[in-house]
């Protein structure tokens, strides 16, 4: 039981002893009405509060015990020959009311303490459960990276060897195998990046060169897709607050602009606009645009959106960095996606 409950009872008991040693009727009337009114108000508050109904019986028990206990005060005073009470019945009623009021306070105090302890225990259990889930995800991540990813790399390599010796429809089918294998490898990399993003906290964010990251990702894109025509407008020295996962944001956006672009040749324009507090990267393609039903859930989780896990990772990381990602424009002539990040002066 909270220590404060005993203090409340002691103070109220002292007040009752003083009250009935007084000969002022106004004081008697005041203490006759106030406890009952407060008890009714307290009961209403308890009913409207977040306290569990299981606590009501304990509160009622406190009220009964303290009401009976303080009712004994005037009885003992009546039995004493050294103290005179003008109206013993009134004294007993007032003492009972004051005692009930004290019990209400003590009961609420105890109930709140119990609820706080239970909330803390539930929070601890939830934290333990989250840690167990995180460990399982780490095991899955390890399996994906070291086993499945290696197997897919072997499959891709052997398929490329076969592709050198065939042509026609067979070559087309093997190219499809290579594309799907690359997509699976990319998914594994994105899952790894997502797990690292959820494991790290904001204290790990540091100053990163946005200009360098973009230049490196554009070079990587052109190596993987030599047929793509890329134009850039990337000023030097633009820095943002991010972490080692920043390249994943733009590798996903750039690859997405190519994979879903049937134009011949695919064209991409990457531009960076600097404001006082932010830097905005706009990636524009010459594709067919994004359908409305896809646009609604473009950056949602993989089981809700139509563009896979990569764009969900883009949203997760940009929000982690304190920024945002939006589709600024889309039509049958192309799409512009904007990533806005807080600038960090190096």
Short mmCIF file of C-alpha atoms in Angstrom, two decimals:
data_model
loop_
_atom_site.label_atom_id
_atom_site.label_comp_id
_atom_site.label_asym_id
_atom_site.label_seq_id
_atom_site.Cartn_x
_atom_site.Cartn_y
_atom_site.Cartn_z
CA UNK A 1 0.00 0.00 0.00
CA UNK A 2 1.35 3.49 -0.78
CA UNK A 3 2.82 5.35 2.19
CA UNK A 4 0.73 8.40 1.30
CA UNK A 5 -2.48 6.59 2.25
CA UNK A 6 -1.44 6.40 5.93
CA UNK A 7 -0.52 10.08 5.87
CA UNK A 8 -3.96 10.99 4.51
CA UNK A 9 -5.71 8.98 7.24
CA UNK A 10 -3.54 10.51 9.98
CA UNK A 11 -4.23 14.07 8.83
CA UNK A 12 -7.97 13.51 8.59
CA UNK A 13 -8.05 11.86 12.01
CA UNK A 14 -6.30 14.88 13.50
CA UNK A 15 -8.79 17.17 11.77
CA UNK A 16 -11.72 15.24 13.22
CA UNK A 17 -10.28 15.44 16.73
CA UNK A 18 -9.89 19.23 16.36
CA UNK A 19 -13.35 19.56 14.86
CA UNK A 20 -15.20 18.03 17.75
CA UNK A 21 -13.20 19.86 20.34
CA UNK A 22 -14.56 23.06 18.76
CA UNK A 23 -17.82 24.68 19.77
CA UNK A 24 -18.42 26.46 16.43
CA UNK A 25 -21.67 25.25 14.75
CA UNK A 26 -20.56 26.78 11.43
CA UNK A 27 -17.53 24.50 11.37
CA UNK A 28 -19.74 21.51 12.15
CA UNK A 29 -22.09 22.39 9.29
CA UNK A 30 -19.18 22.94 6.92
CA UNK A 31 -17.67 19.56 7.67
CA UNK A 32 -21.08 17.92 7.48
CA UNK A 33 -21.69 18.96 3.87
CA UNK A 34 -18.26 18.99 2.30
CA UNK A 35 -17.24 15.31 2.77
CA UNK A 36 -20.49 13.98 1.31
CA UNK A 37 -20.25 16.28 -1.69
CA UNK A 38 -16.62 15.35 -2.30
CA UNK A 39 -17.39 11.64 -1.95
CA UNK A 40 -20.11 11.90 -4.62
CA UNK A 41 -17.75 13.84 -6.88
CA UNK A 42 -14.96 11.36 -6.25
CA UNK A 43 -17.21 8.42 -7.04
CA UNK A 44 -18.19 10.07 -10.33
CA UNK A 45 -14.51 10.70 -11.18
CA UNK A 46 -13.60 7.08 -10.44
CA UNK A 47 -16.43 5.90 -12.69
CA UNK A 48 -15.22 8.15 -15.54
CA UNK A 49 -11.52 7.43 -15.08
CA UNK A 50 -9.36 4.76 -16.72
CA UNK A 51 -9.29 2.76 -13.48
CA UNK A 52 -10.31 -0.85 -13.89
CA UNK A 53 -13.67 -1.81 -12.28
CA UNK A 54 -11.65 -4.40 -10.37
CA UNK A 55 -10.28 -1.52 -8.30
CA UNK A 56 -13.73 -0.29 -7.22
CA UNK A 57 -14.09 -2.90 -4.48
CA UNK A 58 -10.74 -1.95 -2.96
CA UNK A 59 -11.68 1.73 -2.95
CA UNK A 60 -15.02 0.91 -1.31
CA UNK A 61 -13.17 -1.17 1.27
CA UNK A 62 -10.90 1.73 2.12
CA UNK A 63 -13.90 4.01 2.51
CA UNK A 64 -15.67 1.57 4.82
CA UNK A 65 -12.62 0.96 7.00
CA UNK A 66 -11.72 4.63 7.43
CA UNK A 67 -15.35 5.66 7.92
CA UNK A 68 -15.78 3.14 10.72
CA UNK A 69 -12.39 3.97 12.17
CA UNK A 70 -13.04 7.72 12.33
CA UNK A 71 -16.57 7.17 13.61
CA UNK A 72 -14.91 5.70 16.69
CA UNK A 73 -13.26 9.07 17.37
CA UNK A 74 -16.45 10.85 18.53
CA UNK A 75 -17.54 7.68 20.33
CA UNK A 76 -14.33 7.73 22.36
CA UNK A 77 -14.76 11.47 22.92
CA UNK A 78 -18.29 10.87 24.17
CA UNK A 79 -16.95 8.25 26.55
CA UNK A 80 -14.37 10.70 27.83
CA UNK A 81 -15.41 12.92 30.71
CA UNK A 82 -12.90 15.64 29.79
CA UNK A 83 -14.42 16.46 26.36
CA UNK A 84 -17.95 17.70 25.79
CA UNK A 85 -19.81 17.23 22.47
CA UNK A 86 -23.04 19.15 21.98
CA UNK A 87 -24.60 16.75 19.46
CA UNK A 88 -23.14 13.25 19.60
CA UNK A 89 -25.26 11.86 16.66
CA UNK A 90 -24.17 14.77 14.45
CA UNK A 91 -20.57 14.22 15.49
CA UNK A 92 -20.74 10.54 14.52
CA UNK A 93 -22.30 11.35 11.12
CA UNK A 94 -19.67 14.00 10.38
CA UNK A 95 -16.82 11.71 11.44
CA UNK A 96 -18.18 8.94 9.26
CA UNK A 97 -18.35 11.29 6.26
CA UNK A 98 -14.85 12.63 6.81
CA UNK A 99 -13.58 9.09 7.23
CA UNK A 100 -15.26 8.00 4.02
CA UNK A 101 -13.65 10.94 2.25
CA UNK A 102 -10.24 9.94 3.57
CA UNK A 103 -10.81 6.34 2.53
CA UNK A 104 -11.75 7.51 -0.95
CA UNK A 105 -8.48 9.40 -1.28
CA UNK A 106 -6.46 6.49 0.08
CA UNK A 107 -8.27 4.00 -2.18
CA UNK A 108 -7.77 6.12 -5.29
CA UNK A 109 -4.11 6.61 -4.37
CA UNK A 110 -3.61 2.85 -4.06
CA UNK A 111 -5.60 2.10 -7.23
CA UNK A 112 -3.53 4.55 -9.28
CA UNK A 113 -0.33 3.03 -7.92
CA UNK A 114 -1.49 -0.46 -8.89
CA UNK A 115 -2.49 0.72 -12.38
CA UNK A 116 0.88 2.40 -12.86
CA UNK A 117 2.67 -0.78 -11.79
CA UNK A 118 0.58 -2.88 -14.18
CA UNK A 119 1.17 -0.44 -17.04
CA UNK A 120 4.91 -0.64 -16.39
CA UNK A 121 4.72 -4.45 -16.39
CA UNK A 122 2.75 -4.50 -19.64
CA UNK A 123 5.30 -2.13 -21.19
CA UNK A 124 8.13 -4.40 -20.07
CA UNK A 125 6.43 -7.49 -21.52
CA UNK A 126 5.75 -5.66 -24.78
CA UNK A 127 9.40 -4.62 -24.94
CA UNK A 128 10.54 -8.20 -24.31
CA UNK A 129 8.19 -9.45 -27.03
CA UNK A 130 9.46 -6.83 -29.47
CA UNK A 131 13.03 -7.87 -28.71
CA UNK A 132 12.17 -11.52 -29.37
CA UNK A 133 10.57 -10.55 -32.67
CA UNK A 134 13.62 -8.50 -33.57
CA UNK A 135 15.91 -11.46 -32.88
CA UNK A 136 13.78 -13.67 -35.14
CA UNK A 137 13.94 -11.07 -37.88
CA UNK A 138 17.70 -10.91 -37.48
CA UNK A 139 17.87 -14.68 -37.92
CA UNK A 140 15.75 -14.40 -41.05
CA UNK A 141 17.93 -11.57 -42.31
CA UNK A 142 21.03 -13.71 -41.79
CA UNK A 143 19.40 -16.59 -43.66
CA UNK A 144 18.43 -14.34 -46.56
CA UNK A 145 21.82 -12.69 -46.88
CA UNK A 146 24.13 -15.66 -46.45
CA UNK A 147 22.15 -18.53 -47.90
CA UNK A 148 19.41 -17.40 -50.25
CA UNK A 149 21.37 -14.46 -51.65
CA UNK A 150 24.37 -16.69 -52.39
CA UNK A 151 22.14 -19.25 -54.10
CA UNK A 152 20.54 -16.55 -56.25
CA UNK A 153 23.94 -15.20 -57.22
CA UNK A 154 24.98 -18.68 -58.37
CA UNK A 155 21.75 -19.06 -60.34
CA UNK A 156 22.33 -15.71 -62.05
CA UNK A 157 25.91 -16.57 -62.96
CA UNK A 158 25.03 -19.96 -64.42
CA UNK A 159 22.15 -18.42 -66.36
CA UNK A 160 24.48 -15.84 -67.90
CA UNK A 161 26.79 -18.67 -69.01
CA UNK A 162 23.88 -20.42 -70.68
CA UNK A 163 22.80 -17.20 -72.33
CA UNK A 164 26.09 -17.04 -74.23
CA UNK A 165 25.28 -20.30 -76.02
CA UNK A 166 21.65 -19.76 -77.03
CA UNK A 167 19.54 -17.30 -78.95
CA UNK A 168 15.96 -16.65 -79.97
CA UNK A 169 13.14 -17.59 -77.58
CA UNK A 170 15.45 -19.50 -75.26
CA UNK A 171 17.64 -16.41 -74.81
CA UNK A 172 14.54 -14.32 -74.05
CA UNK A 173 13.48 -16.78 -71.35
CA UNK A 174 16.94 -16.80 -69.80
CA UNK A 175 16.98 -13.00 -69.73
CA UNK A 176 13.69 -13.14 -67.84
CA UNK A 177 15.30 -15.48 -65.31
CA UNK A 178 18.17 -13.02 -64.85
CA UNK A 179 15.79 -10.08 -64.36
CA UNK A 180 13.72 -11.95 -61.79
CA UNK A 181 16.86 -13.09 -60.00
CA UNK A 182 18.09 -9.50 -59.84
CA UNK A 183 14.72 -8.45 -58.42
CA UNK A 184 14.95 -11.12 -55.72
CA UNK A 185 18.50 -10.07 -54.81
CA UNK A 186 17.36 -6.45 -54.61
CA UNK A 187 14.49 -7.44 -52.33
CA UNK A 188 16.92 -9.17 -49.99
CA UNK A 189 19.08 -6.03 -49.91
CA UNK A 190 16.02 -3.89 -49.18
CA UNK A 191 14.90 -6.16 -46.35
CA UNK A 192 18.36 -5.91 -44.85
CA UNK A 193 18.29 -2.11 -45.14
CA UNK A 194 14.83 -1.97 -43.56
CA UNK A 195 15.90 -4.11 -40.59
CA UNK A 196 18.95 -1.90 -40.06
CA UNK A 197 16.74 1.20 -40.21
CA UNK A 198 14.38 -0.17 -37.56
CA UNK A 199 17.26 -1.34 -35.37
CA UNK A 200 19.12 1.98 -35.34
CA UNK A 201 17.91 5.14 -33.66
CA UNK A 202 18.18 8.80 -34.61
CA UNK A 203 21.40 9.19 -32.62
CA UNK A 204 23.21 7.31 -35.41
CA UNK A 205 22.38 9.97 -38.01
CA UNK A 206 25.36 12.00 -39.20
CA UNK A 207 26.27 14.43 -41.99
CA UNK A 208 26.17 12.73 -45.40
CA UNK A 209 27.05 14.11 -48.82
CA UNK A 210 23.85 14.01 -50.85
CA UNK A 211 25.75 15.11 -53.96
CA UNK A 212 28.21 12.22 -53.75
CA UNK A 213 25.51 9.64 -53.07
CA UNK A 214 23.47 10.75 -56.08
CA UNK A 215 26.48 10.76 -58.41
CA UNK A 216 27.45 7.26 -57.29
CA UNK A 217 23.92 5.91 -57.73
CA UNK A 218 23.59 7.45 -61.19
CA UNK A 219 26.90 5.83 -62.21
CA UNK A 220 25.72 2.48 -60.83
CA UNK A 221 22.43 2.78 -62.72
CA UNK A 222 24.16 3.49 -66.00
CA UNK A 223 26.45 0.49 -65.49
CA UNK A 224 23.48 -1.80 -64.89
CA UNK A 225 21.34 -0.29 -67.67
CA UNK A 226 23.62 1.06 -70.42
CA UNK A 227 20.63 1.87 -72.63
CA UNK A 228 19.28 4.45 -70.15
CA UNK A 229 19.93 8.12 -70.90
CA UNK A 230 20.50 10.10 -67.67
CA UNK A 231 20.84 13.86 -67.27
CA UNK A 232 21.83 15.38 -63.96
CA UNK A 233 21.83 18.76 -62.28
CA UNK A 234 23.58 17.98 -59.01
CA UNK A 235 25.44 20.87 -57.34
CA UNK A 236 28.47 19.91 -55.30
CA UNK A 237 28.63 20.13 -51.53
CA UNK A 238 24.99 19.43 -50.65
CA UNK A 239 24.86 17.62 -47.31
CA UNK A 240 21.99 16.17 -45.31
CA UNK A 241 21.48 14.40 -41.99
CA UNK A 242 21.24 10.69 -42.72
CA UNK A 243 23.09 7.38 -42.30
CA UNK A 244 24.71 4.66 -44.37
CA UNK A 245 21.33 3.64 -45.79
CA UNK A 246 20.86 6.92 -47.71
CA UNK A 247 21.95 5.35 -51.04
CA UNK A 248 19.08 2.84 -50.74
CA UNK A 249 16.60 5.72 -51.11
CA UNK A 250 17.89 6.74 -54.53
CA UNK A 251 18.92 3.32 -55.83
CA UNK A 252 15.31 2.19 -55.41
CA UNK A 253 13.84 5.31 -57.01
CA UNK A 254 16.25 5.25 -59.96
CA UNK A 255 15.82 1.54 -60.63
CA UNK A 256 12.05 1.88 -60.31
CA UNK A 257 12.12 4.68 -62.92
CA UNK A 258 13.84 2.29 -65.34
CA UNK A 259 12.09 -1.02 -64.63
CA UNK A 260 8.61 0.47 -65.08
CA UNK A 261 9.59 2.54 -68.12
CA UNK A 262 8.97 0.88 -71.53
CA UNK A 263 10.14 3.95 -73.47
CA UNK A 264 12.97 3.56 -75.99
CA UNK A 265 15.31 4.74 -74.75
CA UNK A 266 14.36 5.31 -71.07
CA UNK A 267 15.27 8.83 -70.00
CA UNK A 268 15.83 10.06 -66.45
CA UNK A 269 16.60 13.53 -65.15
CA UNK A 270 18.00 13.96 -61.63
CA UNK A 271 18.07 17.48 -60.16
CA UNK A 272 18.79 18.91 -56.71
CA UNK A 273 17.25 22.17 -55.46
CA UNK A 274 18.70 23.79 -52.33
CA UNK A 275 16.65 25.85 -49.90
CA UNK A 276 17.75 27.43 -46.64
CA UNK A 277 16.78 24.43 -44.52
CA UNK A 278 16.11 21.62 -47.02
CA UNK A 279 17.39 19.97 -50.16
CA UNK A 280 14.93 18.46 -52.66
CA UNK A 281 15.91 15.77 -55.13
CA UNK A 282 13.59 15.43 -58.14
CA UNK A 283 13.77 12.31 -60.28
CA UNK A 284 11.85 12.61 -63.55
CA UNK A 285 11.35 9.84 -66.10
CA UNK A 286 9.69 9.65 -69.53
CA UNK A 287 7.55 6.64 -68.68
CA UNK A 288 3.79 6.15 -69.11
CA UNK A 289 2.89 7.61 -65.70
CA UNK A 290 1.44 5.96 -62.60
CA UNK A 291 -2.17 4.70 -62.67
CA UNK A 292 -4.50 6.15 -60.06
CA UNK A 293 -5.11 2.81 -58.33
CA UNK A 294 -1.33 2.35 -57.92
CA UNK A 295 -0.72 5.96 -56.92
CA UNK A 296 -3.03 5.64 -53.89
CA UNK A 297 -0.76 3.10 -52.18
CA UNK A 298 2.52 3.73 -53.96
CA UNK A 299 4.63 4.07 -50.80
CA UNK A 300 2.71 1.64 -48.61
CA UNK A 301 3.90 -1.72 -47.30
CA UNK A 302 4.44 -4.51 -49.81
CA UNK A 303 1.17 -6.29 -49.03
CA UNK A 304 -0.78 -3.08 -49.80
CA UNK A 305 1.09 -1.36 -52.62
CA UNK A 306 1.67 -2.46 -56.21
CA UNK A 307 5.33 -1.47 -56.56
CA UNK A 308 6.95 -3.89 -54.13
CA UNK A 309 9.00 -3.31 -51.02
CA UNK A 310 11.48 -0.79 -52.42
CA UNK A 311 9.24 2.28 -52.38
CA UNK A 312 8.04 1.45 -48.86
CA UNK A 313 11.69 1.39 -47.82
CA UNK A 314 12.16 4.80 -49.49
CA UNK A 315 9.33 6.25 -47.41
CA UNK A 316 10.60 4.62 -44.20
CA UNK A 317 14.11 6.00 -44.63
CA UNK A 318 13.12 9.53 -45.70
CA UNK A 319 10.81 9.84 -42.70
CA UNK A 320 13.57 8.52 -40.46
CA UNK A 321 15.78 11.34 -41.74
CA UNK A 322 13.04 13.89 -41.01
CA UNK A 323 12.11 14.29 -44.67
CA UNK A 324 9.38 13.21 -47.08
CA UNK A 325 8.81 11.62 -50.48
CA UNK A 326 5.97 12.61 -52.80
CA UNK A 327 4.82 12.21 -56.39
CA UNK A 328 4.90 15.79 -57.67
CA UNK A 329 3.53 15.03 -61.13
CA UNK A 330 2.53 12.04 -63.22
CA UNK A 331 1.04 11.75 -66.70
CA UNK A 332 1.41 9.72 -69.86
CA UNK A 333 4.54 11.80 -70.56
CA UNK A 334 6.38 10.89 -67.39
CA UNK A 335 6.55 11.06 -63.60
CA UNK A 336 8.42 13.27 -61.15
CA UNK A 337 9.12 12.02 -57.63
CA UNK A 338 10.53 14.48 -55.08
CA UNK A 339 12.54 13.59 -51.98
CA UNK A 340 12.93 16.45 -49.50
CA UNK A 341 15.51 16.15 -46.72
CA UNK A 342 16.68 18.56 -44.02
CA UNK A 343 20.02 20.10 -44.94
CA UNK A 344 23.02 19.62 -42.70
CA UNK A 345 25.77 22.19 -42.97
CA UNK A 346 29.03 20.27 -42.93
#
